[in-house]
């Protein structure tokens, strides 16, 4: 446990990167928001579970793949760091563009309809597991927080903390946006959130690109 905690200086930036990613508007969050607003709280929480499962799938794939790479090819880890850094800088660019735009969030809460639990779970899972950006995001997060030579417990800690946070955030969005006044509040702070995202993604991307292997 002590060996794992010694990697906290690398783990904390990775966790912050995940936290900013998970609260920012994207296909998954937009699905939770729109479902909660149009079909109600239960539907929003159900699709959140599907999205959570998709996120966990990519997290495990990224961690297991990177663990294998760490044990064999150091040059492959360096390549991953480069691609991960470039991807984080791309996210910074997208966040900066979002600050300047009005967004496309739903305007009103529509009448609730009935959707099956299975359909909502599969929809949520499909949205996340078919998004190629999700695996690149997880690769960047794992590479940022897990230097070469780190034990597997470091990856487990990153995934465990991030997934607990993701579950809380996904469910929080479902609960929040099933209320009538939520959208107005979100619109008022959206630019501030996305401006912070742009700054941190830029920092994290540069950190990953300049870190020593």
PDB file of C-alpha atoms in Angstrom:
ATOM      1  CA  UNK A   1       0.000   0.000   0.000  1.00  0.00           C
ATOM      2  CA  UNK A   2       2.864   2.345   0.866  1.00  0.00           C
ATOM      3  CA  UNK A   3       4.437   1.727  -2.561  1.00  0.00           C
ATOM      4  CA  UNK A   4       1.163   2.615  -4.251  1.00  0.00           C
ATOM      5  CA  UNK A   5       0.724   5.830  -2.255  1.00  0.00           C
ATOM      6  CA  UNK A   6       4.225   6.915  -3.244  1.00  0.00           C
ATOM      7  CA  UNK A   7       2.830   7.432  -6.768  1.00  0.00           C
ATOM      8  CA  UNK A   8       0.276  10.018  -5.604  1.00  0.00           C
ATOM      9  CA  UNK A   9       2.123  12.943  -7.288  1.00  0.00           C
ATOM     10  CA  UNK A  10       1.438  11.211 -10.629  1.00  0.00           C
ATOM     11  CA  UNK A  11      -2.011   9.898  -9.693  1.00  0.00           C
ATOM     12  CA  UNK A  12      -3.488  13.245  -8.602  1.00  0.00           C
ATOM     13  CA  UNK A  13      -3.099  15.009 -12.007  1.00  0.00           C
ATOM     14  CA  UNK A  14      -4.588  11.943 -13.710  1.00  0.00           C
ATOM     15  CA  UNK A  15      -7.552  12.031 -11.334  1.00  0.00           C
ATOM     16  CA  UNK A  16      -8.096  15.759 -11.896  1.00  0.00           C
ATOM     17  CA  UNK A  17      -7.972  15.174 -15.654  1.00  0.00           C
ATOM     18  CA  UNK A  18     -10.641  12.477 -15.293  1.00  0.00           C
ATOM     19  CA  UNK A  19     -12.782  14.659 -13.024  1.00  0.00           C
ATOM     20  CA  UNK A  20     -12.783  17.489 -15.538  1.00  0.00           C
ATOM     21  CA  UNK A  21     -13.499  15.053 -18.369  1.00  0.00           C
ATOM     22  CA  UNK A  22     -16.388  13.369 -16.592  1.00  0.00           C
ATOM     23  CA  UNK A  23     -18.201  16.593 -15.644  1.00  0.00           C
ATOM     24  CA  UNK A  24     -17.773  18.185 -19.064  1.00  0.00           C
ATOM     25  CA  UNK A  25     -20.499  18.010 -21.735  1.00  0.00           C
ATOM     26  CA  UNK A  26     -19.946  15.206 -24.227  1.00  0.00           C
ATOM     27  CA  UNK A  27     -22.017  12.431 -25.838  1.00  0.00           C
ATOM     28  CA  UNK A  28     -22.419  10.565 -22.531  1.00  0.00           C
ATOM     29  CA  UNK A  29     -23.335  13.594 -20.419  1.00  0.00           C
ATOM     30  CA  UNK A  30     -25.635  14.946 -23.111  1.00  0.00           C
ATOM     31  CA  UNK A  31     -27.414  11.562 -23.198  1.00  0.00           C
ATOM     32  CA  UNK A  32     -27.928  11.652 -19.428  1.00  0.00           C
ATOM     33  CA  UNK A  33     -29.101  15.268 -19.485  1.00  0.00           C
ATOM     34  CA  UNK A  34     -31.526  14.842 -22.381  1.00  0.00           C
ATOM     35  CA  UNK A  35     -32.909  11.524 -21.069  1.00  0.00           C
ATOM     36  CA  UNK A  36     -33.438  12.918 -17.568  1.00  0.00           C
ATOM     37  CA  UNK A  37     -35.184  15.993 -18.932  1.00  0.00           C
ATOM     38  CA  UNK A  38     -37.389  14.178 -21.429  1.00  0.00           C
ATOM     39  CA  UNK A  39     -38.111  10.862 -19.685  1.00  0.00           C
ATOM     40  CA  UNK A  40     -37.627  11.557 -15.994  1.00  0.00           C
ATOM     41  CA  UNK A  41     -35.273  10.718 -13.153  1.00  0.00           C
ATOM     42  CA  UNK A  42     -35.492   6.916 -13.278  1.00  0.00           C
ATOM     43  CA  UNK A  43     -34.704   6.821 -16.993  1.00  0.00           C
ATOM     44  CA  UNK A  44     -31.794   9.210 -16.486  1.00  0.00           C
ATOM     45  CA  UNK A  45     -30.322   7.062 -13.713  1.00  0.00           C
ATOM     46  CA  UNK A  46     -30.764   3.904 -15.793  1.00  0.00           C
ATOM     47  CA  UNK A  47     -28.954   5.257 -18.829  1.00  0.00           C
ATOM     48  CA  UNK A  48     -26.263   6.500 -16.425  1.00  0.00           C
ATOM     49  CA  UNK A  49     -25.645   2.907 -15.325  1.00  0.00           C
ATOM     50  CA  UNK A  50     -25.173   1.864 -18.945  1.00  0.00           C
ATOM     51  CA  UNK A  51     -22.716   4.714 -19.529  1.00  0.00           C
ATOM     52  CA  UNK A  52     -20.881   3.787 -16.322  1.00  0.00           C
ATOM     53  CA  UNK A  53     -20.519   0.199 -17.574  1.00  0.00           C
ATOM     54  CA  UNK A  54     -19.122   1.448 -20.879  1.00  0.00           C
ATOM     55  CA  UNK A  55     -16.637   3.680 -19.073  1.00  0.00           C
ATOM     56  CA  UNK A  56     -15.523   0.767 -16.877  1.00  0.00           C
ATOM     57  CA  UNK A  57     -14.990  -1.367 -19.988  1.00  0.00           C
ATOM     58  CA  UNK A  58     -12.653   1.199 -21.539  1.00  0.00           C
ATOM     59  CA  UNK A  59     -10.887   1.822 -18.201  1.00  0.00           C
ATOM     60  CA  UNK A  60     -10.033  -1.869 -17.801  1.00  0.00           C
ATOM     61  CA  UNK A  61      -8.992  -2.169 -21.442  1.00  0.00           C
ATOM     62  CA  UNK A  62      -6.679   0.841 -21.127  1.00  0.00           C
ATOM     63  CA  UNK A  63      -5.162  -0.315 -17.826  1.00  0.00           C
ATOM     64  CA  UNK A  64      -4.603  -3.924 -18.923  1.00  0.00           C
ATOM     65  CA  UNK A  65      -3.175  -2.896 -22.255  1.00  0.00           C
ATOM     66  CA  UNK A  66      -0.858  -0.362 -20.717  1.00  0.00           C
ATOM     67  CA  UNK A  67       0.273  -2.809 -18.022  1.00  0.00           C
ATOM     68  CA  UNK A  68       1.340  -5.250 -20.748  1.00  0.00           C
ATOM     69  CA  UNK A  69       3.130  -2.509 -22.648  1.00  0.00           C
ATOM     70  CA  UNK A  70       4.958  -1.403 -19.511  1.00  0.00           C
ATOM     71  CA  UNK A  71       6.324  -4.925 -19.073  1.00  0.00           C
ATOM     72  CA  UNK A  72       7.555  -5.236 -22.646  1.00  0.00           C
ATOM     73  CA  UNK A  73       8.133  -2.128 -24.750  1.00  0.00           C
ATOM     74  CA  UNK A  74       9.150   1.165 -23.158  1.00  0.00           C
ATOM     75  CA  UNK A  75       9.081   2.858 -26.583  1.00  0.00           C
ATOM     76  CA  UNK A  76       5.399   1.963 -26.924  1.00  0.00           C
ATOM     77  CA  UNK A  77       4.684   3.780 -23.657  1.00  0.00           C
ATOM     78  CA  UNK A  78       6.503   6.814 -25.016  1.00  0.00           C
ATOM     79  CA  UNK A  79       4.332   6.712 -28.131  1.00  0.00           C
ATOM     80  CA  UNK A  80       1.227   6.417 -25.965  1.00  0.00           C
ATOM     81  CA  UNK A  81       2.329   9.440 -23.965  1.00  0.00           C
ATOM     82  CA  UNK A  82       2.760  11.469 -27.138  1.00  0.00           C
ATOM     83  CA  UNK A  83      -0.660  10.500 -28.479  1.00  0.00           C
ATOM     84  CA  UNK A  84      -2.215  11.017 -25.054  1.00  0.00           C
ATOM     85  CA  UNK A  85      -0.666  14.470 -24.747  1.00  0.00           C
ATOM     86  CA  UNK A  86      -1.842  15.453 -28.218  1.00  0.00           C
ATOM     87  CA  UNK A  87      -5.325  14.210 -27.399  1.00  0.00           C
ATOM     88  CA  UNK A  88      -5.451  16.270 -24.199  1.00  0.00           C
ATOM     89  CA  UNK A  89      -4.382  19.355 -26.154  1.00  0.00           C
ATOM     90  CA  UNK A  90      -7.154  18.566 -28.640  1.00  0.00           C
ATOM     91  CA  UNK A  91      -9.630  18.471 -25.752  1.00  0.00           C
ATOM     92  CA  UNK A  92      -8.302  21.846 -24.598  1.00  0.00           C
ATOM     93  CA  UNK A  93      -8.987  23.233 -28.073  1.00  0.00           C
ATOM     94  CA  UNK A  94     -12.504  21.769 -28.100  1.00  0.00           C
ATOM     95  CA  UNK A  95     -13.227  23.193 -24.643  1.00  0.00           C
ATOM     96  CA  UNK A  96     -11.985  26.612 -25.719  1.00  0.00           C
ATOM     97  CA  UNK A  97     -14.289  26.483 -28.752  1.00  0.00           C
ATOM     98  CA  UNK A  98     -17.186  25.505 -26.486  1.00  0.00           C
ATOM     99  CA  UNK A  99     -16.592  28.607 -24.342  1.00  0.00           C
ATOM    100  CA  UNK A 100     -17.219  30.727 -27.423  1.00  0.00           C
ATOM    101  CA  UNK A 101     -20.359  28.847 -28.495  1.00  0.00           C
ATOM    102  CA  UNK A 102     -23.895  28.762 -27.143  1.00  0.00           C
ATOM    103  CA  UNK A 103     -24.116  24.959 -26.984  1.00  0.00           C
ATOM    104  CA  UNK A 104     -27.127  22.834 -27.887  1.00  0.00           C
ATOM    105  CA  UNK A 105     -28.656  21.776 -24.582  1.00  0.00           C
ATOM    106  CA  UNK A 106     -32.392  21.010 -24.557  1.00  0.00           C
ATOM    107  CA  UNK A 107     -34.599  24.010 -23.860  1.00  0.00           C
ATOM    108  CA  UNK A 108     -37.472  22.481 -21.901  1.00  0.00           C
ATOM    109  CA  UNK A 109     -38.532  19.391 -20.010  1.00  0.00           C
ATOM    110  CA  UNK A 110     -40.876  17.379 -22.200  1.00  0.00           C
ATOM    111  CA  UNK A 111     -43.607  14.977 -21.216  1.00  0.00           C
ATOM    112  CA  UNK A 112     -42.288  11.746 -19.699  1.00  0.00           C
ATOM    113  CA  UNK A 113     -42.491   8.544 -21.721  1.00  0.00           C
ATOM    114  CA  UNK A 114     -41.890   4.916 -20.820  1.00  0.00           C
ATOM    115  CA  UNK A 115     -38.702   3.221 -21.991  1.00  0.00           C
ATOM    116  CA  UNK A 116     -37.600  -0.259 -20.983  1.00  0.00           C
ATOM    117  CA  UNK A 117     -34.740  -0.625 -18.520  1.00  0.00           C
ATOM    118  CA  UNK A 118     -32.905  -2.934 -20.928  1.00  0.00           C
ATOM    119  CA  UNK A 119     -33.182  -0.449 -23.783  1.00  0.00           C
ATOM    120  CA  UNK A 120     -31.865   2.394 -21.635  1.00  0.00           C
ATOM    121  CA  UNK A 121     -28.961   0.325 -20.295  1.00  0.00           C
ATOM    122  CA  UNK A 122     -27.946  -0.800 -23.782  1.00  0.00           C
ATOM    123  CA  UNK A 123     -28.311   2.722 -25.134  1.00  0.00           C
ATOM    124  CA  UNK A 124     -26.045   4.114 -22.422  1.00  0.00           C
ATOM    125  CA  UNK A 125     -23.483   1.337 -22.836  1.00  0.00           C
ATOM    126  CA  UNK A 126     -23.517   1.686 -26.600  1.00  0.00           C
ATOM    127  CA  UNK A 127     -23.053   5.450 -26.499  1.00  0.00           C
ATOM    128  CA  UNK A 128     -19.872   5.128 -24.447  1.00  0.00           C
ATOM    129  CA  UNK A 129     -18.335   1.899 -25.701  1.00  0.00           C
ATOM    130  CA  UNK A 130     -18.678   2.917 -29.364  1.00  0.00           C
ATOM    131  CA  UNK A 131     -17.085   6.321 -28.790  1.00  0.00           C
ATOM    132  CA  UNK A 132     -13.406   5.990 -29.843  1.00  0.00           C
ATOM    133  CA  UNK A 133     -12.568   9.149 -27.906  1.00  0.00           C
ATOM    134  CA  UNK A 134     -13.317   7.328 -24.658  1.00  0.00           C
ATOM    135  CA  UNK A 135     -10.458   4.846 -25.051  1.00  0.00           C
ATOM    136  CA  UNK A 136      -8.015   7.624 -25.964  1.00  0.00           C
ATOM    137  CA  UNK A 137      -9.123   9.585 -22.910  1.00  0.00           C
ATOM    138  CA  UNK A 138      -8.563   6.585 -20.648  1.00  0.00           C
ATOM    139  CA  UNK A 139      -5.191   5.844 -22.239  1.00  0.00           C
ATOM    140  CA  UNK A 140      -4.167   9.444 -21.575  1.00  0.00           C
ATOM    141  CA  UNK A 141      -5.371   9.253 -17.962  1.00  0.00           C
ATOM    142  CA  UNK A 142      -3.630   5.950 -17.238  1.00  0.00           C
ATOM    143  CA  UNK A 143      -0.432   7.067 -18.966  1.00  0.00           C
ATOM    144  CA  UNK A 144      -0.479  10.352 -17.051  1.00  0.00           C
ATOM    145  CA  UNK A 145      -0.859   8.657 -13.671  1.00  0.00           C
ATOM    146  CA  UNK A 146       1.117   5.445 -14.171  1.00  0.00           C
ATOM    147  CA  UNK A 147       4.823   5.859 -14.972  1.00  0.00           C
ATOM    148  CA  UNK A 148       6.972   2.989 -16.173  1.00  0.00           C
ATOM    149  CA  UNK A 149       7.730   0.517 -13.393  1.00  0.00           C
ATOM    150  CA  UNK A 150       4.572   1.312 -11.412  1.00  0.00           C
ATOM    151  CA  UNK A 151       2.887  -1.757  -9.855  1.00  0.00           C
ATOM    152  CA  UNK A 152      -0.579  -2.858 -11.077  1.00  0.00           C
ATOM    153  CA  UNK A 153      -2.039  -1.530  -7.823  1.00  0.00           C
ATOM    154  CA  UNK A 154      -1.468   1.997  -9.135  1.00  0.00           C
ATOM    155  CA  UNK A 155      -3.716   1.346 -12.134  1.00  0.00           C
ATOM    156  CA  UNK A 156      -6.272  -0.284  -9.823  1.00  0.00           C
ATOM    157  CA  UNK A 157      -6.263   2.773  -7.567  1.00  0.00           C
ATOM    158  CA  UNK A 158      -6.670   5.165 -10.491  1.00  0.00           C
ATOM    159  CA  UNK A 159      -9.561   3.150 -11.909  1.00  0.00           C
ATOM    160  CA  UNK A 160     -11.222   2.622  -8.531  1.00  0.00           C
ATOM    161  CA  UNK A 161     -11.197   6.281  -7.539  1.00  0.00           C
ATOM    162  CA  UNK A 162     -12.132   7.495 -11.025  1.00  0.00           C
ATOM    163  CA  UNK A 163     -15.003   5.035 -11.406  1.00  0.00           C
ATOM    164  CA  UNK A 164     -16.412   5.907  -7.973  1.00  0.00           C
ATOM    165  CA  UNK A 165     -16.278   9.559  -9.009  1.00  0.00           C
ATOM    166  CA  UNK A 166     -17.795   8.783 -12.402  1.00  0.00           C
ATOM    167  CA  UNK A 167     -20.700   6.899 -10.851  1.00  0.00           C
ATOM    168  CA  UNK A 168     -21.393   9.816  -8.510  1.00  0.00           C
ATOM    169  CA  UNK A 169     -21.201  12.382 -11.317  1.00  0.00           C
ATOM    170  CA  UNK A 170     -23.370  10.398 -13.744  1.00  0.00           C
ATOM    171  CA  UNK A 171     -26.063   9.850 -11.129  1.00  0.00           C
ATOM    172  CA  UNK A 172     -25.753  13.451  -9.995  1.00  0.00           C
ATOM    173  CA  UNK A 173     -26.447  14.682 -13.526  1.00  0.00           C
ATOM    174  CA  UNK A 174     -29.468  12.387 -13.755  1.00  0.00           C
ATOM    175  CA  UNK A 175     -30.866  13.716 -10.484  1.00  0.00           C
ATOM    176  CA  UNK A 176     -30.012  17.335 -11.221  1.00  0.00           C
ATOM    177  CA  UNK A 177     -31.421  17.540 -14.724  1.00  0.00           C
ATOM    178  CA  UNK A 178     -34.668  15.829 -13.814  1.00  0.00           C
ATOM    179  CA  UNK A 179     -35.634  19.054 -11.980  1.00  0.00           C
ATOM    180  CA  UNK A 180     -37.300  21.991 -13.779  1.00  0.00           C
ATOM    181  CA  UNK A 181     -34.773  24.692 -12.836  1.00  0.00           C
ATOM    182  CA  UNK A 182     -31.561  22.750 -13.417  1.00  0.00           C
ATOM    183  CA  UNK A 183     -30.915  23.790 -17.012  1.00  0.00           C
ATOM    184  CA  UNK A 184     -31.025  27.507 -16.215  1.00  0.00           C
ATOM    185  CA  UNK A 185     -28.424  27.084 -13.469  1.00  0.00           C
ATOM    186  CA  UNK A 186     -26.158  25.007 -15.687  1.00  0.00           C
ATOM    187  CA  UNK A 187     -26.306  27.522 -18.515  1.00  0.00           C
ATOM    188  CA  UNK A 188     -25.185  30.261 -16.117  1.00  0.00           C
ATOM    189  CA  UNK A 189     -21.948  28.447 -15.180  1.00  0.00           C
ATOM    190  CA  UNK A 190     -21.241  26.517 -18.393  1.00  0.00           C
ATOM    191  CA  UNK A 191     -18.658  28.965 -19.754  1.00  0.00           C
ATOM    192  CA  UNK A 192     -16.750  29.014 -16.475  1.00  0.00           C
ATOM    193  CA  UNK A 193     -16.649  25.215 -16.370  1.00  0.00           C
ATOM    194  CA  UNK A 194     -15.466  24.895 -19.953  1.00  0.00           C
ATOM    195  CA  UNK A 195     -12.862  27.641 -19.520  1.00  0.00           C
ATOM    196  CA  UNK A 196     -11.403  25.723 -16.578  1.00  0.00           C
ATOM    197  CA  UNK A 197     -11.454  22.545 -18.655  1.00  0.00           C
ATOM    198  CA  UNK A 198      -9.532  24.213 -21.481  1.00  0.00           C
ATOM    199  CA  UNK A 199      -6.816  25.482 -19.120  1.00  0.00           C
ATOM    200  CA  UNK A 200      -6.324  22.182 -17.327  1.00  0.00           C
ATOM    201  CA  UNK A 201      -6.353  20.022 -20.453  1.00  0.00           C
ATOM    202  CA  UNK A 202      -3.672  22.274 -21.896  1.00  0.00           C
ATOM    203  CA  UNK A 203      -1.598  21.879 -18.726  1.00  0.00           C
ATOM    204  CA  UNK A 204      -2.096  18.103 -18.560  1.00  0.00           C
ATOM    205  CA  UNK A 205      -1.314  17.646 -22.248  1.00  0.00           C
ATOM    206  CA  UNK A 206       1.922  19.591 -21.999  1.00  0.00           C
ATOM    207  CA  UNK A 207       2.846  17.722 -18.811  1.00  0.00           C
ATOM    208  CA  UNK A 208       2.310  14.377 -20.530  1.00  0.00           C
ATOM    209  CA  UNK A 209       4.295  15.405 -23.608  1.00  0.00           C
ATOM    210  CA  UNK A 210       7.241  16.658 -21.554  1.00  0.00           C
ATOM    211  CA  UNK A 211       7.277  13.963 -18.845  1.00  0.00           C
ATOM    212  CA  UNK A 212      10.229  11.630 -18.658  1.00  0.00           C
ATOM    213  CA  UNK A 213       9.636   7.945 -19.418  1.00  0.00           C
TER     214      UNK A 213
END
